[in-house]
Tab-separated table of C-alpha atoms and ligand atoms in Angstrom:
chain	number	residue	atom	x	y	z
C	581	MET	CA	-7.390	-24.647	18.482
C	582	ILE	CA	-5.169	-21.558	18.487
C	583	ASN	CA	-6.591	-18.625	16.553
C	584	ARG	CA	-4.792	-15.727	14.890
C	585	PRO	CA	-4.330	-12.561	16.986
C	586	ARG	CA	-7.064	-9.933	16.702
C	587	GLY	CA	-6.487	-7.434	13.900
C	588	THR	CA	-4.490	-9.843	11.708
C	589	LYS	CA	-5.556	-11.708	8.592
C	590	ASP	CA	-4.797	-14.915	6.711
C	591	LEU	CA	-4.418	-14.287	3.030
C	592	TYR	CA	-5.125	-16.970	0.434
C	593	ASP	CA	-7.057	-17.637	-2.758
C	594	ASP	CA	-9.042	-14.619	-3.981
C	595	GLU	CA	-7.700	-12.083	-1.478
C	596	MET	CA	-4.138	-13.189	-2.138
C	597	GLU	CA	-4.774	-12.844	-5.854
C	598	ILE	CA	-6.095	-9.308	-5.341
C	599	PHE	CA	-2.992	-8.470	-3.270
C	600	GLU	CA	-0.770	-9.665	-6.069
C	601	PHE	CA	-2.835	-7.810	-8.637
C	602	ILE	CA	-2.328	-4.601	-6.630
C	603	GLU	CA	1.392	-5.143	-6.130
C	604	GLN	CA	1.947	-6.030	-9.782
C	605	ASN	CA	0.178	-2.895	-11.021
C	606	ALA	CA	1.976	-0.688	-8.513
C	607	LYS	CA	5.294	-2.268	-9.490
C	608	GLU	CA	4.686	-1.489	-13.166
C	609	VAL	CA	3.910	2.163	-12.365
C	610	PHE	CA	6.995	2.487	-10.108
C	611	GLU	CA	9.303	0.797	-12.599
C	612	ALA	CA	8.115	3.043	-15.424
C	613	ALA	CA	9.170	6.013	-13.271
C	614	ASN	CA	12.592	4.454	-12.618
C	615	ILE	CA	11.931	3.814	-8.918
C	616	GLY	CA	13.846	0.955	-7.260
C	617	LYS	CA	12.427	-1.324	-4.576
C	618	ILE	CA	13.679	-1.274	-0.980
C	619	GLN	CA	13.141	-3.667	1.904
C	620	THR	CA	14.033	-2.651	5.454
C	621	PRO	CA	13.795	-4.706	8.681
C	622	VAL	CA	10.392	-5.436	10.220
C	623	PHE	CA	11.767	-4.250	13.573
C	624	GLU	CA	13.959	-1.252	14.314
C	625	PHE	CA	15.248	0.444	17.471
C	626	THR	CA	12.272	2.048	19.227
C	627	GLU	CA	14.034	5.398	19.249
C	628	LEU	CA	13.828	5.592	15.448
C	629	PHE	CA	10.047	5.869	15.607
C	630	ALA	CA	9.887	7.866	18.853
C	631	ARG	CA	12.107	10.508	17.260
C	632	GLY	CA	10.958	10.109	13.667
C	633	VAL	CA	7.188	9.757	13.951
C	634	GLY	CA	7.043	12.013	17.032
C	635	ASN	CA	6.524	11.350	20.726
C	636	ASP	CA	3.147	13.100	20.794
C	637	THR	CA	1.505	11.122	18.027
C	638	ASP	CA	-1.105	8.440	18.709
C	639	ILE	CA	1.189	5.992	16.929
C	640	VAL	CA	4.039	6.442	19.404
C	641	GLN	CA	1.856	7.072	22.463
C	642	LYS	CA	-0.578	4.197	22.070
C	643	GLU	CA	-0.020	1.989	19.074
C	644	MET	CA	3.487	0.587	18.930
C	645	TYR	CA	4.388	-3.065	19.384
C	646	THR	CA	7.483	-2.502	21.511
C	647	PHE	CA	9.498	-5.224	23.239
C	648	MET	CA	12.882	-5.789	24.841
C	649	ASP	CA	15.078	-8.331	23.086
C	650	LYS	CA	17.336	-10.779	24.907
C	651	GLY	CA	20.140	-8.202	24.858
C	652	ASP	CA	17.939	-5.668	26.685
C	653	ARG	CA	17.464	-3.470	23.638
C	654	SER	CA	14.111	-1.792	23.031
C	655	LEU	CA	12.827	-2.771	19.608
C	656	THR	CA	9.569	-1.938	17.820
C	657	LEU	CA	7.699	-3.593	14.964
C	658	ARG	CA	7.557	-0.832	12.363
C	659	PRO	CA	4.374	1.258	12.703
C	660	GLU	CA	5.114	2.920	9.318
C	661	GLY	CA	7.693	2.737	6.557
C	662	THR	CA	9.153	6.222	6.165
C	663	ALA	CA	11.437	6.407	9.220
C	664	GLY	CA	13.027	3.059	8.280
C	665	ALA	CA	13.511	4.192	4.679
C	666	VAL	CA	15.249	7.399	5.826
C	667	ARG	CA	17.429	5.423	8.253
C	668	ALA	CA	18.397	3.039	5.427
C	669	TYR	CA	19.096	5.967	3.078
C	670	LEU	CA	21.447	7.573	5.612
C	671	GLU	CA	23.058	4.388	6.900
C	672	ASN	CA	23.881	3.157	3.399
C	673	GLY	CA	25.260	6.489	2.204
C	674	MET	CA	22.656	6.808	-0.534
C	675	SER	CA	23.113	10.596	-0.608
C	676	SER	CA	26.276	9.993	-2.642
C	677	LEU	CA	24.153	8.319	-5.350
C	678	PRO	CA	22.517	10.338	-8.155
C	679	SER	CA	19.711	12.489	-6.793
C	680	PRO	CA	16.785	12.228	-6.351
C	681	LYS	CA	16.978	8.714	-4.973
C	682	LYS	CA	13.558	7.145	-5.523
C	683	LEU	CA	12.511	4.037	-3.596
C	684	TRP	CA	9.294	2.019	-3.262
C	685	TYR	CA	8.189	-0.746	-0.931
C	686	MET	CA	5.383	-3.138	-0.088
C	687	ILE	CA	5.702	-4.047	3.580
C	688	PRO	CA	3.693	-5.224	6.594
C	689	ILE	CA	3.018	-2.542	9.216
C	690	TYR	CA	2.072	-3.008	12.882
C	691	ARG	CA	-0.157	-0.703	14.925
C	692	TYR	CA	-2.045	-1.579	18.092
C	693	GLU	CA	-5.309	0.035	16.949
C	694	ASN	CA	-8.964	-0.387	17.807
C	695	VAL	CA	-9.861	-3.040	15.292
C	696	GLN	CA	-12.754	-2.210	12.969
C	697	LYS	CA	-13.579	-2.284	9.259
C	698	GLY	CA	-10.487	-1.084	7.384
C	699	ARG	CA	-8.459	-0.822	10.595
C	700	GLN	CA	-6.174	-3.723	11.419
C	701	ARG	CA	-3.204	-4.297	13.708
C	702	GLU	CA	-1.130	-5.902	10.994
C	703	PHE	CA	-1.676	-4.430	7.546
C	704	ASN	CA	0.328	-3.794	4.390
C	705	GLN	CA	1.465	-0.566	2.836
C	706	ILE	CA	2.710	0.142	-0.642
C	707	GLY	CA	4.773	3.285	-0.416
C	708	VAL	CA	7.271	5.455	-2.224
C	709	GLU	CA	9.892	7.892	-0.952
C	710	TYR	CA	11.787	10.500	-3.026
C	711	PHE	CA	15.004	11.756	-1.413
C	712	GLY	CA	16.927	14.820	-2.518
C	713	SER	CA	14.481	17.196	-4.199
C	714	PRO	CA	13.038	20.199	-2.327
C	715	ASN	CA	10.914	21.170	-5.333
C	716	ALA	CA	7.165	21.052	-5.853
C	717	GLU	CA	7.886	19.047	-9.019
C	718	ALA	CA	8.790	16.073	-6.821
C	719	ASP	CA	5.533	16.479	-4.843
C	720	LEU	CA	3.636	16.497	-8.128
C	721	GLU	CA	5.327	13.361	-9.435
C	722	VAL	CA	4.730	11.472	-6.202
C	723	ILE	CA	1.029	12.424	-6.096
C	724	TYR	CA	0.656	11.652	-9.804
C	725	ILE	CA	2.153	8.202	-9.281
C	726	GLY	CA	-0.310	7.476	-6.457
C	727	MET	CA	-3.231	8.420	-8.696
C	728	GLU	CA	-1.742	6.473	-11.601
C	729	ILE	CA	-1.674	3.280	-9.518
C	730	LEU	CA	-5.315	3.752	-8.520
C	731	LYS	CA	-6.190	4.397	-12.179
C	732	LYS	CA	-4.435	1.215	-13.270
C	733	LEU	CA	-6.370	-0.688	-10.610
C	734	GLY	CA	-9.614	0.719	-12.044
C	735	ILE	CA	-10.624	2.634	-8.899
C	736	SER	CA	-9.482	6.220	-9.513
C	737	ASP	CA	-13.065	7.421	-10.122
C	738	ASP	CA	-14.072	6.309	-6.651
C	739	VAL	CA	-11.591	8.398	-4.721
C	740	VAL	CA	-10.859	12.022	-3.919
C	741	LEU	CA	-7.473	13.653	-3.485
C	742	LYS	CA	-7.219	16.224	-0.687
C	743	ILE	CA	-4.174	18.424	-0.317
C	744	ASN	CA	-2.932	20.991	2.176
C	745	SER	CA	0.240	22.791	3.139
C	746	ILE	CA	1.337	22.883	6.762
C	747	GLY	CA	4.176	25.308	6.033
C	748	CYS	CA	7.666	25.230	7.426
C	749	LYS	CA	8.952	25.485	11.001
C	750	LYS	CA	8.916	29.274	10.746
C	751	CYS	CA	5.372	29.906	9.560
C	752	ARG	CA	3.985	27.013	11.563
C	753	GLU	CA	5.105	28.729	14.782
C	754	GLU	CA	2.962	31.748	13.895
C	755	TYR	CA	0.030	29.484	13.157
C	756	LYS	CA	0.457	27.599	16.426
C	757	LYS	CA	0.225	30.893	18.312
C	758	ALA	CA	-3.013	31.714	16.484
C	759	LEU	CA	-4.369	28.245	17.256
C	760	LYS	CA	-3.521	28.595	20.935
C	761	LYS	CA	-5.385	31.880	21.063
C	762	ALA	CA	-8.429	30.516	19.232
C	763	LEU	CA	-8.571	27.398	21.414
C	764	LYS	CA	-7.789	29.033	24.736
C	765	ASP	CA	-11.385	29.404	25.926
C	766	LYS	CA	-12.781	26.171	24.552
C	767	ILE	CA	-10.038	23.588	24.922
C	768	ASN	CA	-11.672	22.414	28.167
C	769	THR	CA	-14.642	21.189	26.086
C	770	TYR	CA	-12.271	18.993	24.001
C	771	CYS	CA	-11.254	15.412	24.766
C	772	GLU	CA	-8.526	14.658	27.312
C	773	ASP	CA	-5.990	13.862	24.605
C	774	CYS	CA	-6.543	17.267	23.001
C	775	GLN	CA	-6.205	19.018	26.345
C	776	ARG	CA	-2.798	17.378	26.647
C	777	ARG	CA	-1.975	18.184	23.010
C	778	TYR	CA	-2.842	21.842	23.616
C	779	ASP	CA	0.342	22.125	25.667
C	780	SER	CA	2.576	19.488	24.106
C	781	ASN	CA	1.865	19.693	20.350
C	782	ILE	CA	-1.102	21.842	19.479
C	783	LEU	CA	-1.204	20.942	15.779
C	784	ARG	CA	-2.223	17.409	16.769
C	785	VAL	CA	-5.581	18.831	17.940
C	786	LEU	CA	-6.467	19.198	14.247
C	787	ASP	CA	-5.976	15.466	13.786
C	788	CYS	CA	-8.471	14.507	16.531
C	789	LYS	CA	-11.059	11.894	15.528
C	790	VAL	CA	-13.586	12.739	18.290
C	791	GLU	CA	-16.786	14.117	16.660
C	792	HIS	CA	-17.209	17.118	18.980
C	793	ASP	CA	-13.583	18.179	18.509
C	794	LYS	CA	-13.705	17.621	14.762
C	795	ALA	CA	-16.774	19.864	14.467
C	796	GLU	CA	-15.221	22.582	16.652
C	797	ASN	CA	-12.044	22.460	14.594
C	798	GLU	CA	-13.953	23.656	11.543
C	799	ASN	CA	-14.063	27.139	13.069
C	800	LEU	CA	-10.358	27.424	13.807
C	801	PRO	CA	-7.989	29.656	11.820
C	802	SER	CA	-6.601	28.209	8.598
C	803	ILE	CA	-2.921	27.326	8.302
C	804	LEU	CA	-3.090	28.528	4.695
C	805	ASP	CA	-3.491	32.101	5.950
C	806	TYR	CA	-0.211	31.820	7.824
C	807	LEU	CA	2.132	30.419	5.155
C	808	CYS	CA	5.335	32.381	4.577
C	809	ASP	CA	6.121	33.529	1.030
C	810	ASP	CA	8.310	30.539	0.163
C	811	CYS	CA	5.773	28.008	1.459
C	812	LYS	CA	2.958	29.837	-0.324
C	813	LYS	CA	4.934	29.767	-3.579
C	814	HIS	CA	5.627	26.048	-3.189
C	815	PHE	CA	1.931	25.291	-2.632
C	816	GLU	CA	0.784	27.543	-5.518
C	817	LYS	CA	3.255	25.850	-7.845
C	818	LEU	CA	2.060	22.396	-6.843
C	819	LYS	CA	-1.608	23.328	-7.379
C	820	ASN	CA	-0.763	24.829	-10.738
C	821	MET	CA	1.125	21.736	-11.888
C	822	LEU	CA	-1.614	19.396	-10.631
C	823	GLU	CA	-4.086	21.312	-12.794
C	824	LYS	CA	-1.796	21.158	-15.827
C	825	ALA	CA	-1.400	17.408	-15.267
C	826	ASN	CA	-5.196	17.020	-15.044
C	827	VAL	CA	-5.119	15.722	-11.497
C	828	LYS	CA	-8.307	16.711	-9.677
C	829	TYR	CA	-7.902	17.777	-6.062
C	830	GLU	CA	-9.662	19.488	-3.212
C	831	ILE	CA	-8.014	21.650	-0.583
C	832	ASN	CA	-8.584	20.693	3.030
C	833	ASP	CA	-6.783	23.038	5.399
C	834	LYS	CA	-7.401	20.733	8.380
C	835	ILE	CA	-5.201	17.896	7.107
C	836	VAL	CA	-2.120	17.738	9.330
C	837	ARG	CA	-1.579	13.940	9.140
C	838	GLY	CA	-1.000	11.646	12.102
C	839	LEU	CA	2.797	11.777	12.013
C	840	ASP	CA	5.006	14.680	13.109
C	841	TYR	CA	7.611	14.706	10.367
C	842	TYR	CA	5.731	16.606	7.677
C	843	ASN	CA	6.270	20.125	6.370
C	844	ARG	CA	4.719	21.998	3.445
C	845	THR	CA	2.707	19.614	1.231
C	846	VAL	CA	0.485	17.002	2.864
C	847	PHE	CA	-2.149	14.950	1.075
C	848	GLU	CA	-4.620	12.123	1.487
C	849	ILE	CA	-6.716	10.116	-0.924
C	850	LEU	CA	-10.073	9.114	0.514
C	851	ASP	CA	-12.585	6.522	-0.628
C	852	LYS	CA	-16.333	7.148	-0.963
C	853	ASP	CA	-16.863	6.651	2.780
C	854	GLY	CA	-14.132	9.127	3.651
C	855	LEU	CA	-11.655	6.418	4.672
C	856	ALA	CA	-8.031	7.265	3.795
C	857	ILE	CA	-6.578	4.778	1.344
C	858	LEU	CA	-3.374	6.755	0.828
C	859	GLY	CA	-1.525	9.402	2.801
C	860	GLY	CA	1.701	11.261	2.383
C	861	GLY	CA	3.570	14.492	2.103
C	862	ARG	CA	6.874	16.296	2.292
C	863	TYR	CA	9.203	15.657	5.227
C	864	ASP	CA	12.318	17.768	4.679
C	865	GLY	CA	13.347	17.763	8.355
C	866	LEU	CA	13.149	14.043	9.154
C	867	SER	CA	16.647	13.171	8.022
C	868	GLU	CA	18.171	15.727	10.406
C	869	VAL	CA	15.928	14.615	13.273
C	870	LEU	CA	17.401	11.141	12.759
C	871	GLY	CA	20.960	12.479	12.914
C	872	GLY	CA	21.669	12.773	9.197
C	873	GLU	CA	22.392	15.657	6.876
C	874	ASN	CA	19.592	17.836	5.520
C	875	ILE	CA	17.813	15.749	2.860
C	876	PRO	CA	14.564	17.124	1.446
C	877	ALA	CA	12.084	14.311	0.851
C	878	VAL	CA	8.506	13.512	-0.128
C	879	GLY	CA	6.485	10.309	-0.305
C	880	PHE	CA	3.263	8.444	0.351
C	881	ALA	CA	1.953	5.083	1.502
C	882	MET	CA	-1.317	3.382	0.606
C	883	GLY	CA	-3.157	0.833	2.698
C	884	VAL	CA	-3.317	-2.352	0.646
C	885	GLU	CA	-6.162	-3.968	2.653
C	886	ARG	CA	-8.339	-0.890	2.161
C	887	ILE	CA	-7.726	-1.025	-1.587
C	888	VAL	CA	-8.561	-4.737	-1.592
C	889	GLY	CA	-11.921	-3.744	-0.062
C	890	ILE	CA	-12.659	-1.299	-2.896
C	891	ILE	CA	-11.594	-3.776	-5.570
C	892	LYS	CA	-13.950	-6.370	-4.096
C	893	ASP	CA	-16.870	-3.930	-3.740
C	894	LYS	CA	-16.380	-2.650	-7.294
C	895	LYS	CA	-15.932	-6.160	-8.665
C	896	VAL	CA	-12.803	-5.123	-10.555
C	897	ASP	CA	-11.580	-7.966	-12.758
C	898	TYR	CA	-8.326	-8.950	-11.045
C	899	LYS	CA	-8.215	-12.581	-12.149
C	900	ASN	CA	-5.047	-14.018	-13.536
C	901	LYS	CA	-5.827	-14.460	-17.229
C	902	ASN	CA	-3.588	-17.520	-17.666
C	903	LYS	CA	-5.535	-20.384	-19.251
C	904	LYS	CA	-5.355	-23.490	-17.095
C	905	VAL	CA	-4.619	-27.067	-18.150
C	906	PHE	CA	-5.442	-30.216	-16.140
C	907	VAL	CA	-3.620	-33.459	-16.813
C	908	ILE	CA	-5.488	-36.733	-16.251
C	909	THR	CA	-3.715	-40.083	-16.552
C	910	GLU	CA	-3.368	-43.522	-15.069
C	911	ASP	CA	0.391	-43.453	-15.582
C	912	PHE	CA	1.431	-40.604	-13.283
C	913	SER	CA	5.063	-40.461	-14.463
C	914	LYS	CA	4.103	-40.263	-18.141
C	915	GLY	CA	1.661	-37.478	-17.352
C	916	PHE	CA	4.204	-35.695	-15.152
C	917	LYS	CA	6.581	-35.459	-18.127
C	918	ILE	CA	3.970	-33.440	-20.036
C	919	THR	CA	3.056	-31.431	-16.937
C	920	THR	CA	6.631	-30.346	-16.246
C	921	LYS	CA	7.428	-29.640	-19.915
C	922	LEU	CA	4.412	-27.325	-20.165
C	923	ARG	CA	5.227	-25.634	-16.838
C	924	GLU	CA	8.757	-24.941	-18.100
C	925	LYS	CA	7.112	-23.039	-20.947
C	926	GLY	CA	5.089	-20.990	-18.468
C	927	VAL	CA	1.761	-22.778	-18.895
C	928	LEU	CA	-0.375	-23.152	-15.758
C	929	VAL	CA	-0.751	-26.912	-15.335
C	930	GLU	CA	-2.129	-29.083	-12.576
C	931	GLN	CA	-2.021	-32.838	-12.450
C	932	ASP	CA	-4.238	-34.986	-10.271
C	933	LEU	CA	-2.376	-35.999	-7.084
C	934	LEU	CA	-5.188	-37.921	-5.422
C	935	GLY	CA	-5.469	-40.900	-7.758
C	936	ARG	CA	-8.951	-39.796	-8.837
C	937	SER	CA	-10.952	-41.751	-11.395
C	938	VAL	CA	-11.175	-40.130	-14.841
C	939	ARG	CA	-14.752	-39.095	-14.067
C	940	SER	CA	-14.025	-37.396	-10.775
C	941	ALA	CA	-10.825	-35.790	-12.133
C	942	LEU	CA	-12.869	-34.293	-14.974
C	943	LYS	CA	-15.396	-33.045	-12.459
C	944	LYS	CA	-12.655	-31.252	-10.509
C	945	ALA	CA	-11.254	-29.692	-13.704
C	946	SER	CA	-14.672	-28.412	-14.661
C	947	LYS	CA	-15.521	-27.132	-11.182
C	948	GLN	CA	-12.269	-25.197	-10.975
C	949	ASN	CA	-12.687	-23.721	-14.468
C	950	PHE	CA	-9.746	-25.376	-16.201
C	951	GLU	CA	-9.935	-24.401	-19.878
C	952	PHE	CA	-8.216	-27.572	-21.151
C	953	VAL	CA	-7.811	-31.182	-20.057
C	954	ILE	CA	-5.135	-33.516	-21.410
C	955	PHE	CA	-5.804	-37.248	-21.167
C	956	VAL	CA	-2.461	-39.034	-21.221
C	957	ASN	CA	-3.237	-42.580	-22.402
C	958	ASP	CA	-1.057	-45.629	-23.202
C	959	THR	CA	-0.847	-44.941	-26.939
C	960	ASN	CA	-2.096	-41.383	-27.469
C	961	PHE	CA	-2.914	-38.007	-25.931
C	962	VAL	CA	-6.337	-36.365	-26.098
C	963	LEU	CA	-6.741	-32.632	-25.664
C	964	LYS	CA	-10.211	-31.601	-24.548
C	965	ASN	CA	-11.395	-28.021	-24.824
C	966	MET	CA	-13.612	-27.689	-21.750
C	967	GLU	CA	-15.439	-24.657	-23.114
C	968	ASN	CA	-16.826	-26.304	-26.279
C	969	GLY	CA	-16.195	-29.976	-25.473
C	970	LYS	CA	-14.087	-30.507	-28.616
C	971	GLU	CA	-11.539	-33.333	-28.381
C	972	THR	CA	-8.368	-33.657	-30.505
C	973	GLU	CA	-6.131	-36.711	-30.602
C	974	PHE	CA	-2.329	-36.547	-30.778
C	975	LEU	CA	0.108	-39.384	-31.214
C	976	GLU	CA	3.242	-37.385	-30.567
C	977	GLU	CA	4.009	-35.478	-27.392
C	978	GLU	CA	5.711	-32.638	-29.249
C	979	LYS	CA	2.677	-31.966	-31.446
C	980	LEU	CA	0.434	-31.899	-28.382
C	981	ILE	CA	2.726	-29.390	-26.642
C	982	ASN	CA	2.884	-27.159	-29.731
C	983	GLU	CA	-0.888	-27.202	-30.017
C	984	ILE	CA	-1.308	-26.264	-26.340
C	985	LEU	CA	1.143	-23.391	-26.703
C	986	ASN	CA	-0.882	-22.273	-29.720
C	987	VAL	CA	-4.320	-22.368	-28.149
C	988	ILE	CA	-3.275	-21.016	-24.794
C	989	LYS	CA	-2.343	-17.591	-26.181
J	1057	HAM	P1	-0.404	6.826	7.233
J	1057	HAM	O1	-1.429	7.810	6.794
J	1057	HAM	O2	-0.251	6.605	8.678
J	1057	HAM	O3	0.959	7.297	6.586
J	1057	HAM	O4	-0.699	5.433	6.545
J	1057	HAM	C1	-0.847	5.317	5.153
J	1057	HAM	C2	-2.052	4.481	4.797
J	1057	HAM	O5	-2.008	3.226	5.486
J	1057	HAM	C3	-3.395	5.068	5.240
J	1057	HAM	O6	-3.847	6.033	4.321
J	1057	HAM	C4	-4.278	3.847	5.256
J	1057	HAM	O7	-4.754	3.549	3.965
J	1057	HAM	C5	-3.342	2.739	5.689
J	1057	HAM	N1	-3.565	2.417	7.110
J	1057	HAM	C6	-3.177	3.138	8.181
J	1057	HAM	N2	-3.535	2.520	9.329
J	1057	HAM	C7	-4.170	1.369	8.967
J	1057	HAM	C8	-4.769	0.287	9.700
J	1057	HAM	N3	-4.764	0.258	11.025
J	1057	HAM	N4	-5.326	-0.733	8.999
J	1057	HAM	C9	-5.309	-0.721	7.647
J	1057	HAM	N5	-4.756	0.274	6.906
J	1057	HAM	C10	-4.190	1.309	7.554
J	1057	HAM	C11	2.170	6.685	6.770
J	1057	HAM	O8	2.302	5.607	7.292
J	1057	HAM	C12	3.329	7.447	6.165
J	1057	HAM	N6	4.561	6.682	6.417
J	1057	HAM	C13	3.099	7.681	4.699
J	1057	HAM	C14	4.238	8.414	4.047
J	1057	HAM	C15	5.188	7.879	3.261
J	1057	HAM	N7	4.495	9.707	4.147
J	1057	HAM	C16	5.570	9.987	3.465
J	1057	HAM	N8	6.024	8.891	2.923
């Protein structure tokens, strides 16, 4: 037998239902904020991610699924959704549309990672990107929407929002100098990756997952002490508005995120075990890096599989509330008429397809928690309420259908 590749999942039954529950709730929150959905290709030119996400990131260095196509072009399965969204925004001339342009997505993502709990090689992200506003108000709305989705899913009490500002190009240069100085004498005790990062992209040292390096990083200077006046103002405004909007947050000045395109606001939402279920921030420079005009932007993405885990652990009620009807008959075609008529009206109906006896069909209906059974007989219909056992006889199809529509509500 051929098995699925490591780090992938098959989704069906309960997990699929939880996925749909998450997407449906997210969709409602996005639609209420007038955000349209976008879908971009699963693969893009490799250069989009090398330039967009950054050559020095773990994602680009170690985790991309890159391949040559038959035309000798280097393509990559998307390791994140933002670069593709920016490319689509620029390529389709969306800057001529009313601003800000707000887009959301639910897409599969591919990263060649060390597989462990909550860390897969194919996973799904629900994300949102706001293009065209440089203001802290847009940061606030994006963060608020992330929290709103978690609230709707019934898990907002189990998470913590952490925010930081990593400044702009100008103030970050000053901070990098301070970091270099502080790390100079101890970088040789850090992991090999960090020793490389020290020269190539020193900020990445702050994102190291190695315990020793993480602990040492606690003593490094804080980026927040190096923000220029404009970046400071932006961050103060965001904090102030978060408080006014009753969004609880903590400041963590070591958050730099694993992708290079961020500036100013960055944020993560962590679960009880400290695992990130959502990450995002402002990325005003990405559009220019990708060859477009200057488009300020902010967004986030949440890991759907990680949220599924919380929903399962917390036993959130995600079940589809539709009452279910099972049709049992010896005359399949006569039964199928009722089945299809009810389905047209949106009722969830199943009809036996295995030629089961009445007894074993009833057993199936009861085992799978069908609320109603319809027996379609030669001369009448009987509606059985499986919860209380009550049976009602109908001579006319129309009356039966009306009754079902009545009781199903
Ligand atoms: P990210 O932090 O790399 O950000 O990923 C976002 C979320 O995806 C994480 O917080 C996590 O929940 C989930 N995730 C990441 N890796 C895995 C994995 N291997 N298995 C399961 N879940 C995972 C981004 O991708 C940015 N594009 C977010 C963004 C949008 N920033 C601005 N706009």
